Coordinates of C-alpha atoms and ligand atoms in Angstrom, one line a residue:
M566 CA 22.6 35.1 -15.9
A567 CA 26.0 35.3 -14.3
K568 CA 26.8 32.6 -11.8
S569 CA 27.5 33.6 -8.2
K570 CA 30.7 32.5 -6.7
F571 CA 28.7 30.2 -4.4
E572 CA 27.3 28.2 -7.3
Y573 CA 30.0 25.6 -7.1
V574 CA 28.4 24.0 -4.0
R575 CA 25.9 22.5 -6.4
D576 CA 28.6 20.1 -7.4
F577 CA 28.5 18.6 -3.9
E578 CA 25.0 17.1 -4.7
A579 CA 25.3 13.4 -5.2
D580 CA 24.1 11.8 -8.4
D581 CA 21.3 9.4 -7.5
T582 CA 19.8 8.7 -10.9
C583 CA 18.0 5.4 -11.0
L584 CA 19.6 3.1 -13.7
Q585 CA 17.7 3.4 -17.0
H586 CA 15.1 0.9 -17.9
C587 CA 14.9 -0.6 -14.5
W588 CA 11.7 -0.8 -12.5
V589 CA 11.9 1.7 -9.7
V590 CA 10.2 0.5 -6.5
V591 CA 9.6 2.8 -3.5
R592 CA 8.6 0.9 -0.4
L593 CA 7.3 2.8 2.6
D594 CA 6.9 1.4 6.1
G595 CA 5.3 2.9 9.2
R596 CA 7.8 4.0 11.8
N597 CA 7.4 2.1 15.0
F598 CA 3.8 1.1 14.2
H599 CA 3.9 -1.6 16.9
R600 CA 3.6 1.4 19.3
F601 CA 1.3 3.4 17.0
A602 CA -1.1 0.5 16.7
E603 CA -1.2 0.0 20.5
K604 CA -1.7 3.7 21.2
H605 CA -4.5 4.0 18.7
S606 CA -6.2 0.7 19.7
F607 CA -5.9 -1.1 16.4
A608 CA -7.9 -4.3 16.3
K609 CA -5.7 -7.4 16.5
P610 CA -4.4 -9.0 14.4
N611 CA -6.0 -6.9 11.6
D612 CA -7.6 -3.5 11.8
S613 CA -9.6 -3.0 8.6
R614 CA -9.8 0.8 9.2
A615 CA -6.0 1.0 9.4
L616 CA -5.6 -1.1 6.2
Q617 CA -8.2 0.9 4.3
L618 CA -6.6 4.2 5.4
M619 CA -3.2 2.9 4.1
T620 CA -4.9 2.1 0.8
K621 CA -6.6 5.5 0.6
C622 CA -3.1 7.1 1.1
A623 CA -1.6 4.9 -1.6
Q624 CA -4.4 5.8 -4.0
T625 CA -3.7 9.5 -3.3
V626 CA 0.0 8.9 -4.0
M627 CA -0.9 7.2 -7.4
E628 CA -3.3 10.0 -8.3
E629 CA -1.0 12.9 -7.3
L630 CA 2.4 11.6 -8.5
E631 CA 3.4 10.5 -12.0
D632 CA 4.2 7.1 -13.6
I633 CA 3.1 4.6 -10.9
V634 CA 1.8 1.5 -12.6
I635 CA 1.0 -0.7 -9.7
A636 CA 1.2 -0.6 -5.9
Y637 CA 1.0 -3.3 -3.2
G638 CA 0.3 -2.9 0.5
Q639 CA 0.0 -5.0 3.6
S640 CA 0.4 -4.3 7.3
D641 CA 2.1 -0.9 7.7
E642 CA 3.8 -0.9 4.4
Y643 CA 3.2 0.0 0.8
S644 CA 5.3 -0.5 -2.4
F645 CA 5.0 1.7 -5.4
V646 CA 6.3 0.6 -8.8
F647 CA 7.2 3.3 -11.3
R648 CA 7.1 2.5 -15.0
R649 CA 10.5 1.3 -16.5
K650 CA 10.9 4.2 -18.8
S651 CA 9.8 6.9 -16.4
N652 CA 11.8 10.1 -16.6
W653 CA 10.0 11.8 -13.7
F654 CA 12.4 14.2 -12.0
K655 CA 15.1 12.7 -14.2
R656 CA 14.8 9.5 -12.3
R657 CA 16.4 10.9 -9.1
A658 CA 15.9 8.4 -6.3
S659 CA 15.7 11.0 -3.6
K660 CA 12.8 12.8 -5.5
F661 CA 10.8 9.5 -5.9
M662 CA 11.3 8.5 -2.3
T663 CA 10.7 11.8 -0.6
L664 CA 7.6 12.7 -2.8
V665 CA 6.1 9.3 -2.1
A666 CA 6.8 9.4 1.6
S667 CA 5.6 12.9 2.2
Q668 CA 2.5 12.6 0.1
F669 CA 1.6 9.4 1.8
A670 CA 2.3 10.7 5.3
S671 CA 0.3 13.9 4.8
S672 CA -2.6 11.9 3.4
Y673 CA -2.5 9.6 6.4
V674 CA -3.1 12.5 8.7
F675 CA -5.5 14.2 6.3
Y676 CA -7.8 11.2 5.9
W677 CA -7.4 9.8 9.4
R678 CA -10.8 10.9 10.6
D679 CA -12.6 9.4 7.6
Y680 CA -11.5 5.9 8.9
F681 CA -11.1 6.4 12.6
E682 CA -14.2 8.4 13.5
D683 CA -14.0 7.7 17.3
Q684 CA -10.3 7.5 17.7
P685 CA -8.4 10.8 17.7
L686 CA -4.9 10.8 16.1
L687 CA -2.6 11.2 19.1
Y688 CA 0.7 12.0 17.5
P689 CA 2.1 12.5 14.0
P690 CA 3.0 9.2 12.3
G691 CA 6.1 8.8 10.2
F692 CA 7.1 6.5 7.3
D693 CA 10.5 5.4 6.2
G694 CA 11.2 4.9 2.6
R695 CA 13.7 3.1 0.4
V696 CA 14.2 2.8 -3.4
V697 CA 15.1 -0.6 -5.0
L698 CA 15.7 -1.1 -8.7
Y699 CA 14.6 -4.3 -10.4
P700 CA 16.2 -5.0 -13.8
S701 CA 13.7 -7.4 -15.3
N702 CA 10.0 -8.3 -15.2
Q703 CA 10.9 -11.5 -13.4
T704 CA 12.7 -9.8 -10.5
L705 CA 9.9 -7.3 -10.2
K706 CA 7.3 -10.1 -10.0
D707 CA 9.5 -11.9 -7.5
Y708 CA 9.7 -8.7 -5.4
L709 CA 5.9 -8.4 -5.3
S710 CA 5.6 -12.1 -4.6
W711 CA 8.0 -11.8 -1.7
R712 CA 6.0 -9.0 -0.1
Q713 CA 2.8 -11.0 -0.6
A714 CA 4.4 -14.2 0.8
D715 CA 5.4 -12.1 3.8
C716 CA 1.8 -11.0 4.2
H717 CA 0.6 -14.6 4.1
I718 CA 3.2 -15.9 6.6
N719 CA 2.6 -13.1 9.1
N720 CA -1.1 -13.1 8.8
L721 CA -1.4 -16.9 9.3
Y722 CA 0.8 -16.7 12.3
N723 CA -1.0 -13.7 13.8
T724 CA -4.5 -15.2 13.1
V725 CA -3.6 -18.3 15.2
F726 CA -1.6 -16.4 17.8
W727 CA -4.5 -14.0 18.5
A728 CA -7.2 -16.8 18.4
L729 CA -5.2 -18.6 21.1
I730 CA -5.1 -15.5 23.2
Q731 CA -8.6 -14.1 22.6
Q732 CA -10.5 -17.3 22.4
S733 CA -8.5 -19.8 24.4
G734 CA -7.3 -17.4 27.1
L735 CA -3.6 -18.1 26.6
T736 CA -1.1 -15.5 27.5
P737 CA 1.1 -14.1 24.7
V738 CA 4.0 -16.2 26.0
Q739 CA 2.0 -19.4 26.0
A740 CA 0.7 -18.7 22.5
Q741 CA 4.2 -18.2 21.3
E742 CA 5.3 -21.4 22.9
R743 CA 2.3 -23.3 21.4
L744 CA 3.3 -22.1 17.9
K745 CA 7.0 -22.6 18.2
G746 CA 8.2 -25.0 15.4
T747 CA 4.8 -25.3 13.8
L748 CA 4.5 -25.4 10.0
T749 CA 1.8 -23.9 7.8
A750 CA -0.2 -27.1 7.9
D751 CA -0.1 -27.2 11.7
K752 CA -1.3 -23.7 12.0
N753 CA -4.2 -24.3 9.6
E754 CA -5.0 -27.4 11.6
I755 CA -5.1 -25.6 15.0
L756 CA -7.3 -22.9 13.4
F757 CA -9.7 -25.5 12.1
S758 CA -9.9 -28.0 14.9
Q759 CA -9.7 -25.5 17.8
F760 CA -11.5 -22.5 16.4
Q761 CA -13.5 -23.9 13.5
I762 CA -11.8 -21.3 11.3
N763 CA -11.0 -22.2 7.7
Y764 CA -8.1 -19.9 7.0
N765 CA -9.0 -19.7 3.3
N766 CA -12.3 -18.1 4.3
E767 CA -10.6 -15.3 6.2
P768 CA -11.0 -11.9 4.4
P769 CA -8.8 -11.7 1.3
M770 CA -7.7 -8.2 2.3
Y771 CA -6.0 -9.8 5.3
R772 CA -4.6 -12.9 3.6
K773 CA -3.5 -11.3 0.3
G774 CA -2.9 -7.6 1.1
T775 CA -4.0 -5.0 -1.4
V776 CA -3.0 -4.5 -5.0
L777 CA -3.7 -1.2 -6.7
V778 CA -4.1 -1.2 -10.4
W779 CA -5.4 1.5 -12.8
Q780 CA -8.8 0.7 -14.2
K781 CA -11.3 2.6 -16.2
V782 CA -14.4 3.4 -14.2
D783 CA -17.6 5.3 -15.1
E784 CA -18.1 8.2 -12.7
V785 CA -21.5 9.7 -12.6
S786 CA -21.9 13.2 -11.4
T787 CA -25.1 15.3 -11.1
Q788 CA -25.0 18.8 -12.2
E789 CA -27.4 21.7 -11.9
A790 CA -28.1 22.1 -15.6
R791 CA -28.4 25.5 -17.2
L792 CA -31.9 25.1 -18.5
P793 CA -34.8 27.5 -19.3
A794 CA -36.4 29.0 -16.3
E795 CA -39.5 26.8 -16.4
M796 CA -37.3 23.7 -15.9
E797 CA -35.3 25.2 -13.1
G798 CA -34.0 22.8 -10.5
E799 CA -33.8 19.9 -12.9
K800 CA -30.5 18.0 -12.6
K801 CA -28.5 16.6 -15.4
T802 CA -26.3 13.6 -14.9
L803 CA -22.9 13.4 -16.5
T804 CA -21.0 10.1 -17.0
R805 CA -17.3 10.3 -17.4
T806 CA -14.8 7.5 -17.9
R807 CA -11.7 7.9 -15.7
N808 CA -8.7 5.9 -14.8
R809 CA -8.6 5.2 -11.1
P810 CA -6.3 3.1 -8.9
I811 CA -8.6 0.3 -7.9
P812 CA -8.0 -2.1 -4.9
L813 CA -7.8 -5.8 -5.5
H814 CA -7.1 -8.5 -3.0
C815 CA -5.8 -11.1 -5.4
D816 CA -2.9 -13.4 -5.8
L817 CA 0.2 -11.9 -7.3
I818 CA 2.4 -14.9 -7.0
G819 CA 0.9 -17.1 -9.8
D820 CA 0.8 -16.2 -13.5
A821 CA -3.0 -15.5 -13.6
F822 CA -2.8 -11.9 -12.4
W823 CA -0.1 -11.0 -14.9
K824 CA -2.0 -12.7 -17.8
E825 CA -5.1 -10.7 -16.8
H826 CA -3.2 -7.4 -16.6
P827 CA -0.6 -7.7 -19.4
D828 CA -0.4 -3.9 -19.8
I829 CA 1.4 -3.5 -16.5
L830 CA 4.6 -5.1 -17.6
M831 CA 4.4 -4.0 -21.2
E832 CA 7.7 -2.9 -22.8
E833 CA 6.3 0.5 -23.8
N834 CA 6.0 1.2 -20.1
Ligands
DGT562 P1 9.8 -0.1 12.3 O1 9.0 -0.4 11.0 O2 11.1 -0.8 12.3 O3 9.9 1.3 12.6 O4 8.9 -0.8 13.5 P2 7.4 -1.3 13.4 O5 6.9 -1.4 14.8 O6 6.6 -0.5 12.5 O7 7.6 -2.8 12.8 P3 7.1 -3.5 11.5 O8 6.9 -2.5 10.4 O9 8.1 -4.6 11.2 O10 5.7 -4.1 11.9 C1 4.5 -3.5 11.8 C2 3.8 -3.3 13.1 O11 2.6 -2.7 12.9 C3 3.6 -4.6 13.8 O12 4.0 -4.6 15.1 C4 2.1 -4.7 13.9 C5 1.6 -3.4 13.6 N1 0.4 -3.4 12.8 C6 0.3 -3.3 11.4 N2 -1.0 -3.5 11.0 C7 -1.7 -3.7 12.1 C8 -3.1 -4.0 12.4 O13 -3.9 -4.0 11.4 N3 -3.5 -4.3 13.6 C9 -2.6 -4.2 14.7 N4 -3.0 -4.5 15.9 N5 -1.3 -4.0 14.5 C10 -0.9 -3.7 13.2
MG563 MG1 6.9 -0.4 10.5
MG564 MG1 10.9 -3.1 10.9
MG565 MG1 6.1 -3.2 8.5
MG566 MG1 10.9 23.8 -5.2

C-alpha cells in the first residue's frame, strides 16, 4: 500500500527498546496512597484487605500479560520481572510499563468490592510506573532484596510507631520523638518489653511482603456430565493441572529461595 505523505511523523517516535538479555523490571506505586489509605480507612499500619487486593491485581497482571517470571509487592507497590529473553512488544519499555500499569489499575477497581465489602471506592486510584533494566542475576536479586529490606525497615518502624499511639496513647509527634535515633534492636526491644510483641511472630505478609511465583496447581471443577437420561443430574469432576501465580511470604534476600526456585533465573529464560 502506498504511504501517505503524513507517514513520516512515525519517525518522531522515540526508540525505547529495552537492552537485550537484561531483566526488565516494571515497578508500580500507588499515587498519593497516603491520602487514599486515609480516605478509605485502611487499618494501620497494615490493612490485610489492601495488601490482598494488590496481590490479586498482580496475579491478574501475570495471568493476562506475557513473560513475567516473578513479582514482588509490599505497601502500595508491586514489581514485575520479565524474563531476560522476552521479546514481547519488541521489548518496548513504554508497552511493558503502560500495559502493566493499566491492567493493574483496572483490576484494582474491578476487584475492589471483593476485598472491601463495606467500604465503597470513593475515587479512582492511579499508579505510577517505571522500567529498570538489570544486567545480571546478581543485580536482579539485589533489586528484589532492596525492596524487601525496605518492606522490613518500614514495617518494623510502623509497627512500633502505631503500637505507641494505639496502645500507649502517644501522639504521632511523641511517637516519632520516641523512635528518633533508635536502631533495629531498640525497636524490637520496645515492642517486646512494652507491648509483649515478638516482631518475628508478626504476620509474614507484613514483614516480608508478597512474592508471586508460577506453580503447578491441580484445579478441580465439577461439570454436568453428558450421561444417559437415567443418570441425569450426576456431576463429573475434572482435575486439570495449571500454572498459577502463587503468593509466598518468604525471604528473598538469602540464597535459600533461589536454590528452591532455580528455574526463575535459568539462562533459557
Ligand atoms: P506517591 O507514591 O509519591 O504518590 O505518594 P504515597 O503517599 O503513595 O507515598 P508512598 O508510596 O511512599 O507510601 C505509601 C503510602 O501508602 C504510605 O503513606 C502508607 C500508605 N499505605 C500503604 N499500605 C498501607 C496499609 O496497609 N495501611 C495504611 N494505613 N496505609 C498504607
Ligand atoms: Mg505511593
Ligand atoms: Mg513516593
Ligand atoms: Mg509506595
Ligand atoms: Mg491498538
